[in-house]
Every structure is written in structure tokens, then in C-alpha cells.
């Protein structure tokens, strides 16, 4: 036998078993070799595979296993020692690698497994996100619908359109079969079907408001599902298929007063409307939550839109009312102005027209008195005189009162003696009082100043009026007049608690009390005393006379003098006390008088000397020119009469003292002449005084004349006396104050 | 007889004046004019009145000429004339004449032609009346002056014996 270094296979060479083993080993080796190949191929293909080292290991392990099984093939038969050594080496290597791999796998396999759990987790997450996305999408769609609805609803301020649009859009968005709005009636006891989407209701449907289902809906701000059979939901004629689900929601009807400045409108209002929405009958649709939310939001928006519409309506109505009132006010103002203008015109005319005949009557009657008359005639003439004097006084009073009310009366301030004023009043009243056998006493307090600054004539008028009234209404006894300086603590009129006489350095308050023992006055009648034309004693003696104007005028004069007048009486038969307080200036202090100071020369004795003074008269009317020239010549002036403005400007020199311009010349601007004359003379002392002669008594003419630079205005026709006094004042002071 | 007549003439004059005042033909302004008559201008009133007559007749002629014209349309010019007439009438105290002028002017402002015609006729009438009366007045005045120039010492006594019973 040859010696071969061969190794005997461990097992006997059993033919069949050996064959199967041989084949299995072969296939195993084949598989073992192809697996790593596949692995490598697919790993190469994949982008991500973090375990390359493991793969290498695994590959090595598999290859070696394969190699082992492959080499095993040769060990089935007799084989050399080399083969055995190779076999052993590969086995050892395989053992090493496989152990290493086994060790490695301990680390790897949990990782691999966790991949799977992560995948599962991610899948769950994705499913969740999907669900959420679906929700958001629905919400977004709802929001879009609401925005669109709101836009539609709020784009109009017309109530009807708002409600109609709401129903239409809701119907469209939600695919409703019917949508209706029930509004509360005026009485608030019923709901009336006001708007429906499709079904036009010819008959007015009403439903009492106290139904439980309605209360249920009104008590919550959410949309409530109600039964399709409730009266509010039975909008379609019945007899169809299964009616769809119905939902109702309340719509608050906000009022203007609900909107406070800083707060959101409070829903304390009890007025709601009811919106009912019906799904299509045979659709088996259900109300989803997001749809209900949509309906609630829409209901709120509608409420806001309605309230805006209401506010707008309100403000439009208010604006129309205001405009109407404005127009009415304007018209009233214009009417009032026209009336005032008419009255002023009337007054201006009547002033002259009424006084002229009166003067004529008085003048002629006095002339008549001086002729030889029989006793009866004399009596008649005296009566005529007395009556006409009374009438003249009345006319003056009425005209004065009108001017007082107009505010155009100005006090003529001047220095006067208080003592002589009271004495004069006393002298005037004594004769009448003695006829009635009444005594009159006057007591003047020693701290009264001797002289005062004020309107003497009007103060005398007030005093005479008050004293005259006292005498008139006293049958027996007498009158006592007392005058003193008013102190702040003197007894005040209970009806005028705000009047405080506060003396100052320049002024003092004169207080005069006239007490009589006469018939007295009912305290209730006292407020009426100072009202115009009201007679407080209609049944009094027939010759009580008076038109009721006296006290009213007194009150106005006293008010002009910044004072107060009132009457106190304890009742009928207990006498009366009339008290007035007026503000007078103190002589010698620096008085700020409203008018330029007119010094009343004590008695105008002797004519003022006009001899030789040069004046110019401009009048284009020859008659008027001649009359004015005659007038001035009569007074002693040296008059130059011209007929045109040009001539006037040409001949005027610094020697002329006064220029009289007739201002009523139509188509001719006397104002221009005045301006030119002023321009001709630069300095004041040389310039002649310019006086306008006008037949127009209104303020406008006066103001225009003064504005142009004229020094005064005289009303035509001018009497001799008037011209004389005006010119003497003028030449003494250099300017003219009063023109009428 | 002449002596007595001074008083009678004065009475006549006063009576006439009173009548004219009563009728509203004259107003206070005429009295003012009379006051202006003094030694330096003894004929003041008659001079003024004569100028007035002169002017007025001219104005009246103009007014009539304007109105009679068939194609008349210049109311403004009439207004101007009327203003003048009014002014001079006021200056001498011819109250009624002035009032008619006012009415006339109103008619011109309304362009009322028939109204203007009526007013013009009334104006002419009033003016004639005034003129006649004033002439009468001046006549009496003249007579009075003449009569006063004749002095009889016996006049005074006779005056005392016969009180004025006008």
C-alpha cells in the first residue's frame, strides 16, 4: 500500500447518505456564496445603509461558512492532508468570524428592531396629522364661508338686504332646504315670520313668543337643534319625506343704547329674533359641529350688521331733522330780521311823522292860548293842550321803549346836581299832591355826594314816574321820599338775590325809596307791575290813567344804569314802597364814560356867536339849498351855497368852519366829496367839519357817513333851534355826538 | 278901515294857515321857514316858494312828457325827478305834495304805468291847490304889510275895543 498523507473521512463511505450530504454541502456553499453577493448588490443599490462594517463581517462569515462547506465536499472521499489542513483553517477562521459576528449582532439587532418601532410610530403620527389637517381644512373653509358671509352681510347698510343676503348665503354655504327669520312684533308678544329663503309666505305667520322651544333657544347663545315639528320649523307644507334636521339660533337685536363708549354691547336686551335653518329633507345629513359654529358666528354678525343699520337710520333721521330745523330756524331768523327791519323803518317814519303833527298841535294851541279868548274857549284850548301834551308824552314813551328794547338807546351822561334833581321832582309833584291834600317829604342822607355823573333827564323821568305813581294811587296821607347811598348790606329785593351793589372808587349806588300810604298792591300782582301794558287795577278809579308803560320804561332805564328797581307792599290797604338803586359816577374821578362828555352849559342864555363864521352848503336841489342857506344866514353865518361836489371841493378853504353835504342826491356820491375834502386838508385844525344832511333816519346811513369820515349827521328837515344847538356844540367841542 | 284890517288880515292869514295845517297841505317845516324871515331877509319865504314853484313846474312838465310818450320805459329817470321833487317839497314843508310823490315813486318802482298816470294827475292837482293857497297867503301878506305901513294912532284903541273874533 502506498503511504499517502491522507485522511480518512470520519464516516464510512455510505453511498446514499454521502451523496445527499455532498449535494447539500454543495448547495449550502452555493447559497452561502450568493447571499453576500446579493447583500452587496442590494446595499450598493441602496443609498443609506449605516452598517457596512457589519456587512463585511457578515459577508466574511458567510463566505467562510460557504468555503467550509465547499471544502467539505472534498472530505467525503479520501483526501490529502493539505485539504484537511485547509479545511481546518477555514473552519477555525469561520469559527472566529462567526463568533465575532455573533458578538456584533448583539449590538446590532436591537437597533434594527427599533427601526421597525420607529416606523410604526411615524405611521401613527402621520395618521394623526392627516386627521388634524382634515380638521384645519374644514375650519378654514368654515372661516372662509363666514368671512364671505360677513362681507356680504356687512357690505350693505340696508336692513332688508342684510337679512335677505344672510339667508341666501347661509342657504348656499350650508346647502339648506329652507332658512327663515322670525322677528318680534311691535308688541313683543309674538314672533312674526319676516324673511324666508325660498318659500314666499303670502299670509303673515305669527307665533307666540312664550313657547318653550323658543325660550330654550333664546336662553343660550349656541345653535340649538329643535324638532322639525315645532311651530317655528314648520315652514314648508307638510306631507313630504322625512324632514331634515332643524337648527335654531337667536339673533340679538341690539339697540343704539346698548353701545356704551368703552364697553362691548351688553346683551341685557331682551329682544331676539329667531333664525331657523332646515337641512334638505331626504339627504340624511346631520348637523356638524363646525356648521353649528358657522351658524352662531353668522347670527352674531347679523346682529352687529343690523345694529349698524339701525344706527345709520337713526343718524340719517337726526340729520334730516336737524336740516329741517335749520331751515325753519333760518326762515324764522329771516322773518325776525324782516320784522325788526320793518319795525325800525316804521319807527323811523313814525318818529318823525308822529312828532311833527304833535308839535304843530302843541305849538298852535299855545299860540292860540295867547290870543284873546272867551272863557269857554280858553277852557277848551287848555284841555286841548293838556291832552296833546299827554299824547306827546305817550308817543315819546312808546318810541323810547322801542328804542330801549332795541338796545339803541344810549344814556346821555353828564354832571348834574343830585340836590337840584330831587328838588325839581319835588316841585313838579307838590302841586298835584297838594290838590289831593297829600304831604310830600324828602330826606336826603348827608353822605350823598352833591354832584354825580349820569343821565339826569332819565333819572328824573324814573323818579317822577315812581313818585307820580305813588301820588296817583294814594287817596290820603302822603308820600315820603328818601335818598341815600346804597350799602352792600342794605335790604335787598327777595326776588333778585343776585343783585349786589358794590361801590368802587369811581362809582356809587344811589338808593331811593318812595313810600306811600295808599291803596297798596296785592303781593301776587307785584311781578306784573313791570310788564308792559298790563294794568294791575282794572277796576281802579277811572282817572288813574297811564298806559302801563311807565314802570316798564323805568325798569329799562334803571337796568341801563346798571341798577335795580322793585316794589314792596304788604297787601291791599297797607301802602306801597317803591325802591330803586342806580349806579352813578363820582364827579372828579377819572370816569370812563361810554360817550364823549357833553358838558351841559347851565341855561343857554343868549345866542352863541356865529357872526362871520364861514360855512359851505352843498345841495343840488335849489329849494333845499336855499332853505338851508336861509337857515344858516338867519343864525348869523356867512354862507356859501354850491350845487355840485366838484365846485364844493374847489371852493373849500381853511377859512370855512363847516361844510354841509346833502347826502340824498341820487347818482352822486357825497361820500366821495367828503373823502376829497379830507384829502385836500392834511392837518385836523385846518380842516372844516363835515356834516351830512339826510332825510334818511336809519342807522346804515349814519354809519356809512361816519365811516367815510364825516363828523356828524343831521336829519332833514332841521329846525332853527336844532341847528343852533348843534352848531354851538360842534364849534365848542369840534365834533357832534347825537344827531337826533 | 285900513287899521282894522291889519288884524283882520292877520286873522285871515292865521285862519288860512290853520286850515292848510289841518288839511295836511303844509307842515311844521313851513313854520320854520317863516321863522327864518327877519329884517335881513324880509322876503325869504316868498323867494323860496317862488323858486319851488319854478322847479316844480319844470319837474311836472318833464314827468308828464315822459309818461305821455308811447314808448316810455325810463322809470329810473322818473324816479330821479321825483326824488328832486320830494326833496324840495320837504324843504318847504309841502307835506301833501311830498306824500303823493312817495306814492308816485312806489308806482315807478313797480313799473306800474297806469298807477304812475294816476299819481301824476293827483300830483298835479295837489300842486295846483298848494300853489293857489300859497298865492292867496302871499296876497294877504302883501296887503297886511301895506296896511301895517299905514299908521293910525287910533288903531290901537280900536283894537282894544274890538277883540278879535275870528
mmCIF file with all atom_site columns, C-alpha atoms in Angstrom, chain A residues 352-353 355-357 359-360 363-364 372 619-635 664 666 716-721, chain B residues 18 21 27-29 31-33 35-38 40 44 47-48 51-52 55 80 83-92 95 98-99 163-164:
data_model
loop_
_atom_site.group_PDB
_atom_site.id
_atom_site.type_symbol
_atom_site.label_atom_id
_atom_site.label_alt_id
_atom_site.label_comp_id
_atom_site.label_asym_id
_atom_site.label_entity_id
_atom_site.label_seq_id
_atom_site.pdbx_PDB_ins_code
_atom_site.Cartn_x
_atom_site.Cartn_y
_atom_site.Cartn_z
_atom_site.occupancy
_atom_site.B_iso_or_equiv
_atom_site.pdbx_formal_charge
_atom_site.auth_seq_id
_atom_site.auth_comp_id
_atom_site.auth_asym_id
_atom_site.auth_atom_id
_atom_site.pdbx_PDB_model_num
ATOM 1  C CA . UNK A 1 352 ? -90.871  161.982 12.648  1.00 0.00 ? 352 UNK A CA 1
ATOM 2  C CA . UNK A 1 353 ? -94.400  161.668 11.369  1.00 0.00 ? 353 UNK A CA 1
ATOM 3  C CA . UNK A 1 355 ? -93.954  164.043 16.452  1.00 0.00 ? 355 UNK A CA 1
ATOM 4  C CA . UNK A 1 356 ? -94.428  166.627 13.741  1.00 0.00 ? 356 UNK A CA 1
ATOM 5  C CA . UNK A 1 357 ? -98.196  166.902 13.959  1.00 0.00 ? 357 UNK A CA 1
ATOM 6  C CA . UNK A 1 359 ? -95.555  169.640 17.757  1.00 0.00 ? 359 UNK A CA 1
ATOM 7  C CA . UNK A 1 360 ? -97.742  171.518 15.366  1.00 0.00 ? 360 UNK A CA 1
ATOM 8  C CA . UNK A 1 363 ? -97.310  174.946 19.062  1.00 0.00 ? 363 UNK A CA 1
ATOM 9  C CA . UNK A 1 364 ? -100.531 176.211 17.556  1.00 0.00 ? 364 UNK A CA 1
ATOM 10 C CA . UNK A 1 372 ? -107.920 186.786 23.204  1.00 0.00 ? 372 UNK A CA 1
ATOM 11 C CA . UNK A 1 619 ? -77.165  170.620 -2.228  1.00 0.00 ? 619 UNK A CA 1
ATOM 12 C CA . UNK A 1 620 ? -78.183  170.092 -5.804  1.00 0.00 ? 620 UNK A CA 1
ATOM 13 C CA . UNK A 1 621 ? -81.824  170.803 -5.019  1.00 0.00 ? 621 UNK A CA 1
ATOM 14 C CA . UNK A 1 622 ? -82.251  174.531 -5.396  1.00 0.00 ? 622 UNK A CA 1
ATOM 15 C CA . UNK A 1 623 ? -85.116  174.781 -2.955  1.00 0.00 ? 623 UNK A CA 1
ATOM 16 C CA . UNK A 1 624 ? -83.359  172.789 -0.307  1.00 0.00 ? 624 UNK A CA 1
ATOM 17 C CA . UNK A 1 625 ? -80.168  174.709 -0.881  1.00 0.00 ? 625 UNK A CA 1
ATOM 18 C CA . UNK A 1 626 ? -81.938  177.982 -0.447  1.00 0.00 ? 626 UNK A CA 1
ATOM 19 C CA . UNK A 1 627 ? -83.725  176.861 2.696   1.00 0.00 ? 627 UNK A CA 1
ATOM 20 C CA . UNK A 1 628 ? -80.555  175.629 4.356   1.00 0.00 ? 628 UNK A CA 1
ATOM 21 C CA . UNK A 1 629 ? -78.710  178.748 3.313   1.00 0.00 ? 629 UNK A CA 1
ATOM 22 C CA . UNK A 1 630 ? -81.507  180.895 4.710   1.00 0.00 ? 630 UNK A CA 1
ATOM 23 C CA . UNK A 1 631 ? -81.430  178.951 7.944   1.00 0.00 ? 631 UNK A CA 1
ATOM 24 C CA . UNK A 1 632 ? -77.729  179.391 8.405   1.00 0.00 ? 632 UNK A CA 1
ATOM 25 C CA . UNK A 1 633 ? -77.828  183.034 7.382   1.00 0.00 ? 633 UNK A CA 1
ATOM 26 C CA . UNK A 1 634 ? -80.566  183.579 9.950   1.00 0.00 ? 634 UNK A CA 1
ATOM 27 C CA . UNK A 1 635 ? -78.247  182.189 12.562  1.00 0.00 ? 635 UNK A CA 1
ATOM 28 C CA . UNK A 1 664 ? -79.624  162.111 -0.582  1.00 0.00 ? 664 UNK A CA 1
ATOM 29 C CA . UNK A 1 666 ? -79.050  160.001 -6.205  1.00 0.00 ? 666 UNK A CA 1
ATOM 30 C CA . UNK A 1 716 ? -83.640  166.892 7.500   1.00 0.00 ? 716 UNK A CA 1
ATOM 31 C CA . UNK A 1 717 ? -85.688  168.977 7.900   1.00 0.00 ? 717 UNK A CA 1
ATOM 32 C CA . UNK A 1 718 ? -83.704  170.814 10.543  1.00 0.00 ? 718 UNK A CA 1
ATOM 33 C CA . UNK A 1 719 ? -85.380  173.332 12.770  1.00 0.00 ? 719 UNK A CA 1
ATOM 34 C CA . UNK A 1 720 ? -83.733  176.599 13.660  1.00 0.00 ? 720 UNK A CA 1
ATOM 35 C CA . UNK A 1 721 ? -83.291  175.662 17.305  1.00 0.00 ? 721 UNK A CA 1
ATOM 36 C CA . UNK B 2 18  ? -104.564 176.746 10.284  1.00 0.00 ? 18  UNK B CA 1
ATOM 37 C CA . UNK B 2 21  ? -102.196 172.686 8.509   1.00 0.00 ? 21  UNK B CA 1
ATOM 38 C CA . UNK B 2 27  ? -96.418  171.012 7.922   1.00 0.00 ? 27  UNK B CA 1
ATOM 39 C CA . UNK B 2 28  ? -94.123  172.343 10.590  1.00 0.00 ? 28  UNK B CA 1
ATOM 40 C CA . UNK B 2 29  ? -91.314  172.972 8.154   1.00 0.00 ? 29  UNK B CA 1
ATOM 41 C CA . UNK B 2 31  ? -93.354  177.450 10.115  1.00 0.00 ? 31  UNK B CA 1
ATOM 42 C CA . UNK B 2 32  ? -89.614  177.040 10.305  1.00 0.00 ? 32  UNK B CA 1
ATOM 43 C CA . UNK B 2 33  ? -89.302  178.850 7.024   1.00 0.00 ? 33  UNK B CA 1
ATOM 44 C CA . UNK B 2 35  ? -89.084  181.882 11.371  1.00 0.00 ? 35  UNK B CA 1
ATOM 45 C CA . UNK B 2 36  ? -86.151  182.448 9.055   1.00 0.00 ? 36  UNK B CA 1
ATOM 46 C CA . UNK B 2 37  ? -87.756  185.560 7.693   1.00 0.00 ? 37  UNK B CA 1
ATOM 47 C CA . UNK B 2 38  ? -86.386  188.570 9.501   1.00 0.00 ? 38  UNK B CA 1
ATOM 48 C CA . UNK B 2 40  ? -82.194  190.935 6.857   1.00 0.00 ? 40  UNK B CA 1
ATOM 49 C CA . UNK B 2 44  ? -87.297  184.933 2.391   1.00 0.00 ? 44  UNK B CA 1
ATOM 50 C CA . UNK B 2 47  ? -88.399  183.859 -2.574  1.00 0.00 ? 47  UNK B CA 1
ATOM 51 C CA . UNK B 2 48  ? -88.023  180.240 -1.554  1.00 0.00 ? 48  UNK B CA 1
ATOM 52 C CA . UNK B 2 51  ? -88.061  179.026 -6.640  1.00 0.00 ? 51  UNK B CA 1
ATOM 53 C CA . UNK B 2 52  ? -90.004  175.995 -5.529  1.00 0.00 ? 52  UNK B CA 1
ATOM 54 C CA . UNK B 2 55  ? -88.631  173.992 -10.126 1.00 0.00 ? 55  UNK B CA 1
ATOM 55 C CA . UNK B 2 80  ? -84.791  160.855 -10.215 1.00 0.00 ? 80  UNK B CA 1
ATOM 56 C CA . UNK B 2 83  ? -86.591  162.449 -5.679  1.00 0.00 ? 83  UNK B CA 1
ATOM 57 C CA . UNK B 2 84  ? -85.869  166.043 -6.503  1.00 0.00 ? 84  UNK B CA 1
ATOM 58 C CA . UNK B 2 85  ? -89.488  166.980 -6.157  1.00 0.00 ? 85  UNK B CA 1
ATOM 59 C CA . UNK B 2 86  ? -89.685  165.205 -2.838  1.00 0.00 ? 86  UNK B CA 1
ATOM 60 C CA . UNK B 2 87  ? -86.593  166.912 -1.573  1.00 0.00 ? 87  UNK B CA 1
ATOM 61 C CA . UNK B 2 88  ? -87.756  170.374 -2.418  1.00 0.00 ? 88  UNK B CA 1
ATOM 62 C CA . UNK B 2 89  ? -91.258  169.725 -1.105  1.00 0.00 ? 89  UNK B CA 1
ATOM 63 C CA . UNK B 2 90  ? -89.865  168.550 2.219   1.00 0.00 ? 90  UNK B CA 1
ATOM 64 C CA . UNK B 2 91  ? -87.680  171.592 2.419   1.00 0.00 ? 91  UNK B CA 1
ATOM 65 C CA . UNK B 2 92  ? -90.605  173.966 2.284   1.00 0.00 ? 92  UNK B CA 1
ATOM 66 C CA . UNK B 2 95  ? -96.494  167.703 3.092   1.00 0.00 ? 95  UNK B CA 1
ATOM 67 C CA . UNK B 2 98  ? -94.483  165.099 -0.792  1.00 0.00 ? 98  UNK B CA 1
ATOM 68 C CA . UNK B 2 99  ? -96.722  162.226 0.186   1.00 0.00 ? 99  UNK B CA 1
ATOM 69 C CA . UNK B 2 163 ? -111.481 191.901 20.336  1.00 0.00 ? 163 UNK B CA 1
ATOM 70 C CA . UNK B 2 164 ? -110.579 189.533 17.651  1.00 0.00 ? 164 UNK B CA 1
#
